[in-house]
Amino acid sequence: MSEVATLYIVATPIGNLDDLSPRVARTLAEVDEVLAEDTRRARQLLSHLGLAKKVHRLDAEVERRDTPRWLERLAAGQSLAVVSDAGAPGVSDPGAALVRAALAAGITVTPIAGPSAVTTALMASGFSAERFRFFGFLPRAGARRKEVLGEIRDTPEAVVFFEAPGRLQATLTQLAGMAPERPVVVARELTKLHEELLVGSTAEVAATAEGRRFQGEITVVLGPRGEVAVERLTPEALDARIQTLLAEGMRAKDVAKTLALDSGWGVREVYDRIHQRP
Protein backbone atom coordinates (compact mmCIF):
# COMPACT_ATOMS: atom_id res chain seq x y z
CA MET A 1 0.00 0.00 0.00
CA SER A 2 1.17 3.52 -0.77
CA GLU A 3 2.69 5.45 2.14
CA VAL A 4 1.14 8.73 0.94
CA ALA A 5 -2.41 9.73 1.79
CA THR A 6 -4.74 7.87 -0.55
CA LEU A 7 -8.45 7.61 -1.19
CA TYR A 8 -9.20 3.93 -1.75
CA ILE A 9 -12.40 3.04 -3.59
CA VAL A 10 -13.09 -0.48 -2.38
CA ALA A 11 -15.48 -2.91 -4.06
CA THR A 12 -16.95 -5.33 -1.51
CA PRO A 13 -18.91 -8.61 -1.89
CA ILE A 14 -22.43 -8.31 -3.26
CA GLY A 15 -23.57 -11.11 -0.97
CA ASN A 16 -21.21 -14.01 -0.45
CA LEU A 17 -18.33 -13.00 1.84
CA ASP A 18 -16.16 -15.71 0.29
CA ASP A 19 -15.78 -13.28 -2.62
CA LEU A 20 -13.77 -10.94 -0.37
CA SER A 21 -10.25 -10.65 -1.77
CA PRO A 22 -7.06 -10.57 0.33
CA ARG A 23 -6.29 -7.15 -1.15
CA VAL A 24 -9.62 -5.75 0.06
CA ALA A 25 -9.00 -7.17 3.53
CA ARG A 26 -5.48 -5.72 3.62
CA THR A 27 -6.64 -2.30 2.43
CA LEU A 28 -9.39 -2.07 5.03
CA ALA A 29 -6.92 -3.12 7.72
CA GLU A 30 -4.41 -0.41 6.80
CA VAL A 31 -6.54 2.68 6.11
CA ASP A 32 -7.16 5.20 8.88
CA GLU A 33 -10.94 5.40 8.54
CA VAL A 34 -13.80 4.05 6.44
CA LEU A 35 -16.54 6.01 4.66
CA ALA A 36 -19.64 3.91 4.06
CA GLU A 37 -23.03 4.24 2.42
CA ASP A 38 -24.47 2.12 5.26
CA THR A 39 -22.38 2.20 8.45
CA ARG A 40 -24.14 -0.86 9.87
CA ARG A 41 -23.22 -3.05 6.91
CA ALA A 42 -19.69 -1.69 6.86
CA ARG A 43 -19.22 -2.54 10.54
CA GLN A 44 -20.50 -6.05 9.88
CA LEU A 45 -17.91 -6.45 7.14
CA LEU A 46 -15.13 -5.07 9.34
CA SER A 47 -16.21 -7.35 12.18
CA HIS A 48 -16.02 -10.32 9.80
CA LEU A 49 -12.40 -9.32 9.17
CA GLY A 50 -11.69 -8.80 12.88
CA LEU A 51 -11.16 -5.08 12.38
CA ALA A 52 -12.21 -2.15 14.55
CA LYS A 53 -12.23 1.05 12.52
CA LYS A 54 -13.98 4.39 12.69
CA VAL A 55 -16.81 4.28 10.16
CA HIS A 56 -18.50 7.44 8.87
CA ARG A 57 -21.67 7.70 6.83
CA LEU A 58 -21.27 8.66 3.18
CA ASP A 59 -24.69 8.50 1.58
CA ALA A 60 -25.63 10.86 -1.26
CA GLU A 61 -26.73 13.66 1.07
CA VAL A 62 -23.69 13.47 3.35
CA GLU A 63 -21.30 13.22 0.40
CA ARG A 64 -22.39 16.62 -0.90
CA ARG A 65 -22.06 18.20 2.52
CA ASP A 66 -18.89 16.57 3.85
CA THR A 67 -16.61 16.20 0.81
CA PRO A 68 -14.53 19.27 1.87
CA ARG A 69 -14.05 17.68 5.30
CA TRP A 70 -12.69 14.45 3.83
CA LEU A 71 -10.42 16.33 1.44
CA GLU A 72 -8.92 18.11 4.45
CA ARG A 73 -8.30 14.76 6.15
CA LEU A 74 -6.63 13.40 3.03
CA ALA A 75 -4.54 16.55 2.58
CA ALA A 76 -3.41 16.15 6.20
CA GLY A 77 -2.01 12.69 5.45
CA GLN A 78 -4.86 10.31 6.28
CA SER A 79 -5.84 7.40 4.05
CA LEU A 80 -9.54 6.69 3.67
CA ALA A 81 -11.52 3.81 2.19
CA VAL A 82 -14.92 4.26 0.55
CA VAL A 83 -17.30 1.28 0.52
CA SER A 84 -20.92 0.98 -0.56
CA ASP A 85 -23.60 -1.40 0.72
CA ALA A 86 -22.28 -3.99 -1.71
CA GLY A 87 -20.30 -4.01 -4.94
CA ALA A 88 -18.54 -1.01 -6.43
CA PRO A 89 -18.82 2.51 -4.93
CA GLY A 90 -19.80 5.14 -7.44
CA VAL A 91 -21.75 2.68 -9.62
CA SER A 92 -25.31 3.76 -8.74
CA ASP A 93 -23.96 4.30 -5.23
CA PRO A 94 -22.27 7.28 -3.50
CA GLY A 95 -18.57 7.90 -3.98
CA ALA A 96 -18.20 9.44 -7.43
CA ALA A 97 -18.41 13.06 -6.23
CA LEU A 98 -15.70 12.52 -3.62
CA VAL A 99 -13.48 10.80 -6.20
CA ARG A 100 -13.86 13.73 -8.63
CA ALA A 101 -13.00 16.22 -5.91
CA ALA A 102 -9.99 14.17 -4.78
CA LEU A 103 -8.64 13.88 -8.31
CA ALA A 104 -9.10 17.63 -8.83
CA ALA A 105 -7.16 18.27 -5.61
CA GLY A 106 -4.26 16.09 -6.77
CA ILE A 107 -4.94 13.38 -4.16
CA THR A 108 -4.04 9.80 -5.03
CA VAL A 109 -7.12 7.70 -5.81
CA THR A 110 -6.73 3.92 -5.92
CA PRO A 111 -9.55 1.56 -6.94
CA ILE A 112 -9.58 -1.87 -5.30
CA ALA A 113 -11.30 -4.26 -7.68
CA GLY A 114 -13.99 -6.63 -6.55
CA PRO A 115 -17.48 -7.98 -7.25
CA SER A 116 -20.06 -6.05 -9.25
CA ALA A 117 -23.71 -6.98 -9.68
CA VAL A 118 -23.54 -5.56 -13.22
CA THR A 119 -20.84 -7.88 -14.54
CA THR A 120 -22.01 -10.82 -12.41
CA ALA A 121 -25.49 -10.60 -13.93
CA LEU A 122 -24.04 -10.27 -17.44
CA MET A 123 -21.95 -13.39 -16.84
CA ALA A 124 -25.03 -15.33 -15.76
CA SER A 125 -27.22 -14.07 -18.61
CA GLY A 126 -25.39 -15.81 -21.44
CA PHE A 127 -26.01 -12.80 -23.68
CA SER A 128 -23.44 -11.38 -26.06
CA ALA A 129 -22.01 -8.46 -24.12
CA GLU A 130 -19.11 -7.10 -26.12
CA ARG A 131 -21.06 -3.86 -25.76
CA PHE A 132 -23.76 -3.02 -23.24
CA ARG A 133 -25.48 -0.05 -21.59
CA PHE A 134 -25.98 0.35 -17.88
CA PHE A 135 -28.91 2.44 -16.62
CA GLY A 136 -28.51 2.11 -12.84
CA PHE A 137 -31.82 2.29 -10.96
CA LEU A 138 -34.75 3.24 -13.16
CA PRO A 139 -36.76 6.36 -12.28
CA ARG A 140 -39.72 5.48 -10.08
CA ALA A 141 -42.47 7.14 -12.10
CA GLY A 142 -43.46 9.99 -14.35
CA ALA A 143 -42.21 11.29 -17.67
CA ARG A 144 -38.57 10.52 -16.88
CA ARG A 145 -39.35 6.83 -16.31
CA LYS A 146 -41.23 6.63 -19.60
CA GLU A 147 -38.31 8.32 -21.36
CA VAL A 148 -35.73 5.89 -19.89
CA LEU A 149 -37.82 2.84 -20.75
CA GLY A 150 -37.99 4.16 -24.31
CA GLU A 151 -34.20 4.46 -24.38
CA ILE A 152 -33.88 0.89 -23.13
CA ARG A 153 -36.29 -0.35 -25.81
CA ASP A 154 -34.33 1.46 -28.52
CA THR A 155 -30.87 0.31 -27.35
CA PRO A 156 -29.63 -2.48 -29.68
CA GLU A 157 -26.95 -3.69 -27.26
CA ALA A 158 -27.49 -5.61 -24.05
CA VAL A 159 -28.93 -3.47 -21.25
CA VAL A 160 -28.36 -3.82 -17.51
CA PHE A 161 -30.30 -2.01 -14.79
CA PHE A 162 -31.28 -2.35 -11.16
CA GLU A 163 -34.87 -2.48 -9.97
CA ALA A 164 -36.61 -2.43 -6.62
CA PRO A 165 -38.57 -5.61 -5.79
CA GLY A 166 -41.86 -3.74 -5.48
CA ARG A 167 -41.53 -2.22 -8.96
CA LEU A 168 -40.20 -5.27 -10.82
CA GLN A 169 -43.57 -6.59 -12.01
CA ALA A 170 -44.61 -3.22 -13.40
CA THR A 171 -41.27 -2.83 -15.18
CA LEU A 172 -41.45 -6.30 -16.74
CA THR A 173 -45.02 -5.64 -17.87
CA GLN A 174 -43.97 -2.37 -19.49
CA LEU A 175 -41.01 -3.99 -21.24
CA ALA A 176 -43.24 -6.82 -22.44
CA GLY A 177 -45.59 -4.24 -23.95
CA MET A 178 -42.69 -2.55 -25.75
CA ALA A 179 -40.67 -5.57 -26.89
CA PRO A 180 -42.43 -8.84 -26.02
CA GLU A 181 -39.95 -11.12 -27.80
CA ARG A 182 -36.76 -9.55 -26.48
CA PRO A 183 -34.81 -11.92 -24.20
CA VAL A 184 -34.37 -10.99 -20.55
CA VAL A 185 -32.76 -12.39 -17.43
CA VAL A 186 -33.89 -11.26 -14.00
CA ALA A 187 -31.09 -12.01 -11.53
CA ARG A 188 -32.19 -11.95 -7.90
CA GLU A 189 -29.98 -12.20 -4.79
CA LEU A 190 -26.80 -12.88 -6.79
CA THR A 191 -24.17 -14.92 -4.87
CA LYS A 192 -26.54 -15.28 -1.89
CA LEU A 193 -28.41 -18.27 -0.47
CA HIS A 194 -31.59 -17.60 -2.44
CA GLU A 195 -29.94 -16.71 -5.76
CA GLU A 196 -32.37 -17.04 -8.64
CA LEU A 197 -32.49 -16.43 -12.38
CA LEU A 198 -35.72 -15.90 -14.31
CA VAL A 199 -35.07 -16.29 -18.03
CA GLY A 200 -37.09 -16.06 -21.23
CA SER A 201 -38.67 -13.36 -23.35
CA THR A 202 -39.95 -10.24 -21.61
CA ALA A 203 -43.51 -11.48 -22.17
CA GLU A 204 -42.73 -14.90 -20.67
CA VAL A 205 -40.89 -13.56 -17.64
CA ALA A 206 -43.56 -10.94 -17.01
CA ALA A 207 -46.16 -13.73 -17.00
CA THR A 208 -43.99 -15.87 -14.71
CA ALA A 209 -43.60 -12.99 -12.27
CA GLU A 210 -47.31 -12.14 -12.23
CA GLY A 211 -48.68 -12.04 -8.69
CA ARG A 212 -45.36 -12.88 -7.07
CA ARG A 213 -43.92 -10.79 -4.23
CA PHE A 214 -40.20 -10.35 -4.85
CA GLN A 215 -37.58 -9.67 -2.20
CA GLY A 216 -33.87 -8.90 -2.23
CA GLU A 217 -31.48 -7.25 -4.67
CA ILE A 218 -32.53 -7.45 -8.32
CA THR A 219 -30.49 -6.89 -11.49
CA VAL A 220 -32.19 -7.08 -14.88
CA VAL A 221 -30.33 -7.89 -18.10
CA LEU A 222 -32.09 -7.32 -21.40
CA GLY A 223 -30.48 -9.20 -24.28
CA PRO A 224 -29.24 -7.53 -27.46
CA ARG A 225 -31.91 -6.87 -30.03
CA GLY A 226 -32.31 -9.91 -32.26
CA GLU A 227 -30.86 -12.38 -29.78
CA VAL A 228 -33.14 -15.33 -29.07
CA ALA A 229 -34.42 -15.92 -25.55
CA VAL A 230 -33.81 -19.19 -23.78
CA GLU A 231 -36.71 -21.41 -24.78
CA ARG A 232 -38.88 -22.32 -21.82
CA LEU A 233 -39.23 -26.09 -21.51
CA THR A 234 -42.69 -27.59 -21.50
CA PRO A 235 -43.82 -28.89 -18.10
CA GLU A 236 -43.45 -32.44 -19.40
CA ALA A 237 -39.89 -31.86 -20.58
CA LEU A 238 -39.01 -30.18 -17.31
CA ASP A 239 -40.42 -33.09 -15.31
CA ALA A 240 -38.34 -35.52 -17.37
CA ARG A 241 -35.14 -33.60 -16.63
CA ILE A 242 -36.03 -33.36 -12.96
CA GLN A 243 -36.52 -37.12 -12.81
CA THR A 244 -33.18 -37.78 -14.50
CA LEU A 245 -31.20 -35.54 -12.14
CA LEU A 246 -32.93 -36.85 -9.03
CA ALA A 247 -32.22 -40.41 -10.17
CA GLU A 248 -28.54 -39.47 -10.42
CA GLY A 249 -28.60 -38.58 -6.72
CA MET A 250 -28.71 -34.79 -7.01
CA ARG A 251 -30.45 -32.93 -4.16
CA ALA A 252 -33.68 -31.11 -4.91
CA LYS A 253 -32.24 -27.62 -4.35
CA ASP A 254 -29.27 -28.40 -6.62
CA VAL A 255 -31.63 -29.74 -9.30
CA ALA A 256 -33.57 -26.47 -9.12
CA LYS A 257 -30.44 -24.34 -9.48
CA THR A 258 -29.09 -26.46 -12.33
CA LEU A 259 -32.28 -26.46 -14.38
CA ALA A 260 -32.91 -22.76 -13.83
CA LEU A 261 -29.80 -21.98 -15.86
CA ASP A 262 -31.17 -23.17 -19.20
CA SER A 263 -34.77 -24.30 -18.86
CA GLY A 264 -36.52 -20.94 -18.85
CA TRP A 265 -37.96 -21.78 -15.42
CA GLY A 266 -36.97 -19.98 -12.22
CA VAL A 267 -35.29 -21.74 -9.29
CA ARG A 268 -38.39 -21.40 -7.14
CA GLU A 269 -40.66 -22.73 -9.91
CA VAL A 270 -38.47 -25.80 -10.44
CA TYR A 271 -38.18 -26.43 -6.71
CA ASP A 272 -41.96 -26.20 -6.27
CA ARG A 273 -42.50 -28.56 -9.19
CA ILE A 274 -40.11 -31.10 -7.67
CA HIS A 275 -42.17 -31.20 -4.50
CA GLN A 276 -45.45 -31.39 -6.41
CA ARG A 277 -44.42 -34.66 -8.04
CA PRO A 278 -46.62 -37.63 -7.13
GROMACS .gro file of N, CA and C in nm, residues 130-200:
model
  213
  130GLU      N    1  -2.028  -0.786  -2.572
  130GLU     CA    2  -1.911  -0.710  -2.612
  130GLU      C    3  -1.936  -0.560  -2.591
  131ARG      N    4  -2.063  -0.522  -2.606
  131ARG     CA    5  -2.106  -0.386  -2.576
  131ARG      C    6  -2.236  -0.394  -2.497
  132PHE      N    7  -2.250  -0.306  -2.397
  132PHE     CA    8  -2.376  -0.302  -2.324
  132PHE      C    9  -2.394  -0.163  -2.264
  133ARG      N   10  -2.518  -0.131  -2.226
  133ARG     CA   11  -2.548  -0.005  -2.159
  133ARG      C   12  -2.600  -0.033  -2.019
  134PHE      N   13  -2.556   0.049  -1.926
  134PHE     CA   14  -2.598   0.035  -1.788
  134PHE      C   15  -2.680   0.157  -1.749
  135PHE      N   16  -2.799   0.135  -1.694
  135PHE     CA   17  -2.891   0.244  -1.662
  135PHE      C   18  -2.908   0.267  -1.512
  136GLY      N   19  -2.835   0.193  -1.428
  136GLY     CA   20  -2.851   0.211  -1.284
  136GLY      C   21  -2.991   0.175  -1.239
  137PHE      N   22  -3.044   0.248  -1.139
  137PHE     CA   23  -3.182   0.229  -1.096
  137PHE      C   24  -3.273   0.312  -1.187
  138LEU      N   25  -3.382   0.252  -1.232
  138LEU     CA   26  -3.475   0.324  -1.316
  138LEU      C   27  -3.551   0.429  -1.234
  139PRO      N   28  -3.591   0.540  -1.297
  139PRO     CA   29  -3.676   0.636  -1.228
  139PRO      C   30  -3.804   0.567  -1.179
  140ARG      N   31  -3.856   0.615  -1.067
  140ARG     CA   32  -3.972   0.548  -1.008
  140ARG      C   33  -4.100   0.567  -1.088
  141ALA      N   34  -4.120   0.686  -1.142
  141ALA     CA   35  -4.247   0.714  -1.210
  141ALA      C   36  -4.232   0.839  -1.295
  142GLY      N   37  -4.340   0.873  -1.364
  142GLY     CA   38  -4.346   0.999  -1.435
  142GLY      C   39  -4.284   0.995  -1.574
  143ALA      N   40  -4.269   1.115  -1.630
  143ALA     CA   41  -4.221   1.129  -1.767
  143ALA      C   42  -4.078   1.076  -1.782
  144ARG      N   43  -3.995   1.097  -1.677
  144ARG     CA   44  -3.857   1.052  -1.688
  144ARG      C   45  -3.848   0.900  -1.698
  145ARG      N   46  -3.934   0.829  -1.623
  145ARG     CA   47  -3.935   0.683  -1.631
  145ARG      C   48  -3.975   0.637  -1.771
  146LYS      N   49  -4.079   0.698  -1.825
  146LYS     CA   50  -4.123   0.663  -1.960
  146LYS      C   51  -4.012   0.687  -2.062
  147GLU      N   52  -3.940   0.797  -2.044
  147GLU     CA   53  -3.831   0.832  -2.136
  147GLU      C   54  -3.719   0.727  -2.127
  148VAL      N   55  -3.681   0.687  -2.005
  148VAL     CA   56  -3.573   0.589  -1.989
  148VAL      C   57  -3.613   0.454  -2.043
  149LEU      N   58  -3.736   0.411  -2.019
  149LEU     CA   59  -3.782   0.284  -2.075
  149LEU      C   60  -3.779   0.287  -2.227
  150GLY      N   61  -3.810   0.402  -2.286
  150GLY     CA   62  -3.799   0.416  -2.431
  150GLY      C   63  -3.656   0.403  -2.479
  151GLU      N   64  -3.562   0.460  -2.403
  151GLU     CA   65  -3.420   0.446  -2.438
  151GLU      C   66  -3.378   0.300  -2.432
  152ILE      N   67  -3.423   0.231  -2.328
  152ILE     CA   68  -3.388   0.089  -2.313
  152ILE      C   69  -3.443   0.010  -2.432
  153ARG      N   70  -3.568   0.035  -2.467
  153ARG     CA   71  -3.629  -0.035  -2.581
  153ARG      C   72  -3.550  -0.012  -2.709
  154ASP      N   73  -3.500   0.110  -2.728
  154ASP     CA   74  -3.433   0.146  -2.852
  154ASP      C   75  -3.284   0.114  -2.853
  155THR      N   76  -3.230   0.064  -2.742
  155THR     CA   77  -3.087   0.031  -2.735
  155THR      C   78  -3.065  -0.107  -2.798
  156PRO      N   79  -2.983  -0.117  -2.904
  156PRO     CA   80  -2.963  -0.248  -2.968
  156PRO      C   81  -2.873  -0.342  -2.888
  157GLU      N   82  -2.785  -0.285  -2.804
  157GLU     CA   83  -2.695  -0.369  -2.726
  157GLU      C   84  -2.767  -0.424  -2.603
  158ALA      N   85  -2.698  -0.513  -2.533
  158ALA     CA   86  -2.749  -0.561  -2.405
  158ALA      C   87  -2.764  -0.444  -2.309
  159VAL      N   88  -2.863  -0.452  -2.223
  159VAL     CA   89  -2.893  -0.347  -2.125
  159VAL      C   90  -2.896  -0.409  -1.986
  160VAL      N   91  -2.834  -0.338  -1.890
  160VAL     CA   92  -2.836  -0.382  -1.751
  160VAL      C   93  -2.893  -0.268  -1.666
  161PHE      N   94  -2.982  -0.302  -1.574
  161PHE     CA   95  -3.030  -0.201  -1.479
  161PHE      C   96  -3.072  -0.270  -1.350
  162PHE      N   97  -3.081  -0.187  -1.245
  162PHE     CA   98  -3.128  -0.235  -1.116
  162PHE      C   99  -3.275  -0.199  -1.100
  163GLU      N  100  -3.348  -0.281  -1.024
  163GLU     CA  101  -3.487  -0.248  -0.997
  163GLU      C  102  -3.525  -0.289  -0.856
  164ALA      N  103  -3.612  -0.211  -0.796
  164ALA     CA  104  -3.661  -0.243  -0.662
  164ALA      C  105  -3.762  -0.357  -0.672
  165PRO      N  106  -3.765  -0.446  -0.573
  165PRO     CA  107  -3.857  -0.561  -0.579
  165PRO      C  108  -4.002  -0.521  -0.603
  166GLY      N  109  -4.046  -0.414  -0.536
  166GLY     CA  110  -4.186  -0.374  -0.548
  166GLY      C  111  -4.223  -0.318  -0.683
  167ARG      N  112  -4.125  -0.278  -0.764
  167ARG     CA  113  -4.153  -0.222  -0.896
  167ARG      C  114  -4.119  -0.318  -1.010
  168LEU      N  115  -4.066  -0.436  -0.977
  168LEU     CA  116  -4.020  -0.527  -1.082
  168LEU      C  117  -4.133  -0.570  -1.174
  169GLN      N  118  -4.246  -0.611  -1.117
  169GLN     CA  119  -4.357  -0.659  -1.201
  169GLN      C  120  -4.402  -0.552  -1.299
  170ALA      N  121  -4.418  -0.430  -1.252
  170ALA     CA  122  -4.461  -0.322  -1.340
  170ALA      C  123  -4.360  -0.298  -1.452
  171THR      N  124  -4.232  -0.304  -1.417
  171THR     CA  125  -4.127  -0.283  -1.518
  171THR      C  126  -4.129  -0.394  -1.623
  172LEU      N  127  -4.141  -0.518  -1.579
  172LEU     CA  128  -4.145  -0.630  -1.674
  172LEU      C  129  -4.267  -0.619  -1.764
  173THR      N  130  -4.379  -0.579  -1.708
  173THR     CA  131  -4.502  -0.564  -1.787
  173THR      C  132  -4.485  -0.455  -1.892
  174GLN      N  133  -4.421  -0.345  -1.854
  174GLN     CA  134  -4.397  -0.237  -1.949
  174GLN      C  135  -4.301  -0.280  -2.059
  175LEU      N  136  -4.195  -0.352  -2.023
  175LEU     CA  137  -4.101  -0.399  -2.124
  175LEU      C  138  -4.167  -0.500  -2.218
  176ALA      N  139  -4.253  -0.585  -2.161
  176ALA     CA  140  -4.324  -0.682  -2.244
  176ALA      C  141  -4.416  -0.612  -2.344
  177GLY      N  142  -4.475  -0.500  -2.303
  177GLY     CA  143  -4.559  -0.424  -2.395
  177GLY      C  144  -4.480  -0.357  -2.505
  178MET      N  145  -4.354  -0.323  -2.476
  178MET     CA  146  -4.269  -0.255  -2.575
  178MET      C  147  -4.197  -0.351  -2.668
  179ALA      N  148  -4.148  -0.463  -2.612
  179ALA     CA  149  -4.067  -0.557  -2.689
  179ALA      C  150  -4.089  -0.697  -2.635
  180PRO      N  151  -4.205  -0.758  -2.665
  180PRO     CA  152  -4.243  -0.884  -2.602
  180PRO      C  153  -4.151  -1.002  -2.631
  181GLU      N  154  -4.081  -0.999  -2.744
  181GLU     CA  155  -3.995  -1.112  -2.780
  181GLU      C  156  -3.850  -1.095  -2.736
  182ARG      N  157  -3.817  -0.979  -2.683
  182ARG     CA  158  -3.676  -0.955  -2.648
  182ARG      C  159  -3.637  -1.040  -2.527
  183PRO      N  160  -3.521  -1.105  -2.531
  183PRO     CA  161  -3.481  -1.192  -2.420
  183PRO      C  162  -3.441  -1.111  -2.297
  184VAL      N  163  -3.469  -1.166  -2.180
  184VAL     CA  164  -3.437  -1.099  -2.055
  184VAL      C  165  -3.398  -1.202  -1.950
  185VAL      N  166  -3.310  -1.160  -1.861
  185VAL     CA  167  -3.276  -1.239  -1.743
  185VAL      C  168  -3.293  -1.149  -1.621
  186VAL      N  169  -3.374  -1.195  -1.527
  186VAL     CA  170  -3.389  -1.126  -1.400
  186VAL      C  171  -3.305  -1.202  -1.298
  187ALA      N  172  -3.202  -1.138  -1.248
  187ALA     CA  173  -3.109  -1.201  -1.153
  187ALA      C  174  -3.139  -1.147  -1.013
  188ARG      N  175  -3.180  -1.236  -0.925
  188ARG     CA  176  -3.219  -1.195  -0.790
  188ARG      C  177  -3.124  -1.256  -0.687
  189GLU      N  178  -3.081  -1.173  -0.590
  189GLU     CA  179  -2.998  -1.220  -0.479
  189GLU      C  180  -2.870  -1.290  -0.528
  190LEU      N  181  -2.802  -1.229  -0.623
  190LEU     CA  182  -2.680  -1.288  -0.679
  190LEU      C  183  -2.577  -1.319  -0.570
  191THR      N  184  -2.520  -1.436  -0.576
  191THR     CA  185  -2.417  -1.492  -0.487
  191THR      C  186  -2.470  -1.526  -0.348
  192LYS      N  187  -2.597  -1.503  -0.321
  192LYS     CA  188  -2.654  -1.528  -0.189
  192LYS      C  189  -2.726  -1.663  -0.185
  193LEU      N  190  -2.777  -1.698  -0.069
  193LEU     CA  191  -2.841  -1.827  -0.047
  193LEU      C  192  -2.959  -1.849  -0.140
  194HIS      N  193  -3.038  -1.745  -0.163
  194HIS     CA  194  -3.159  -1.760  -0.244
  194HIS      C  195  -3.141  -1.704  -0.385
  195GLU      N  196  -3.021  -1.716  -0.439
  195GLU     CA  197  -2.994  -1.671  -0.576
  195GLU      C  198  -3.090  -1.736  -0.674
  196GLU      N  199  -3.138  -1.654  -0.769
  196GLU     CA  200  -3.237  -1.704  -0.864
  196GLU      C  201  -3.225  -1.630  -0.996
  197LEU      N  202  -3.245  -1.703  -1.106
  197LEU     CA  203  -3.249  -1.643  -1.238
  197LEU      C  204  -3.384  -1.675  -1.302
  198LEU      N  205  -3.453  -1.571  -1.350
  198LEU     CA  206  -3.572  -1.590  -1.431
  198LEU      C  207  -3.534  -1.556  -1.574
  199VAL      N  208  -3.554  -1.649  -1.666
  199VAL     CA  209  -3.507  -1.629  -1.803
  199VAL      C  210  -3.620  -1.655  -1.902
  200GLY      N  211  -3.611  -1.589  -2.017
  200GLY     CA  212  -3.709  -1.606  -2.123
  200GLY      C  213  -3.727  -1.475  -2.196
   0.00000   0.00000   0.00000
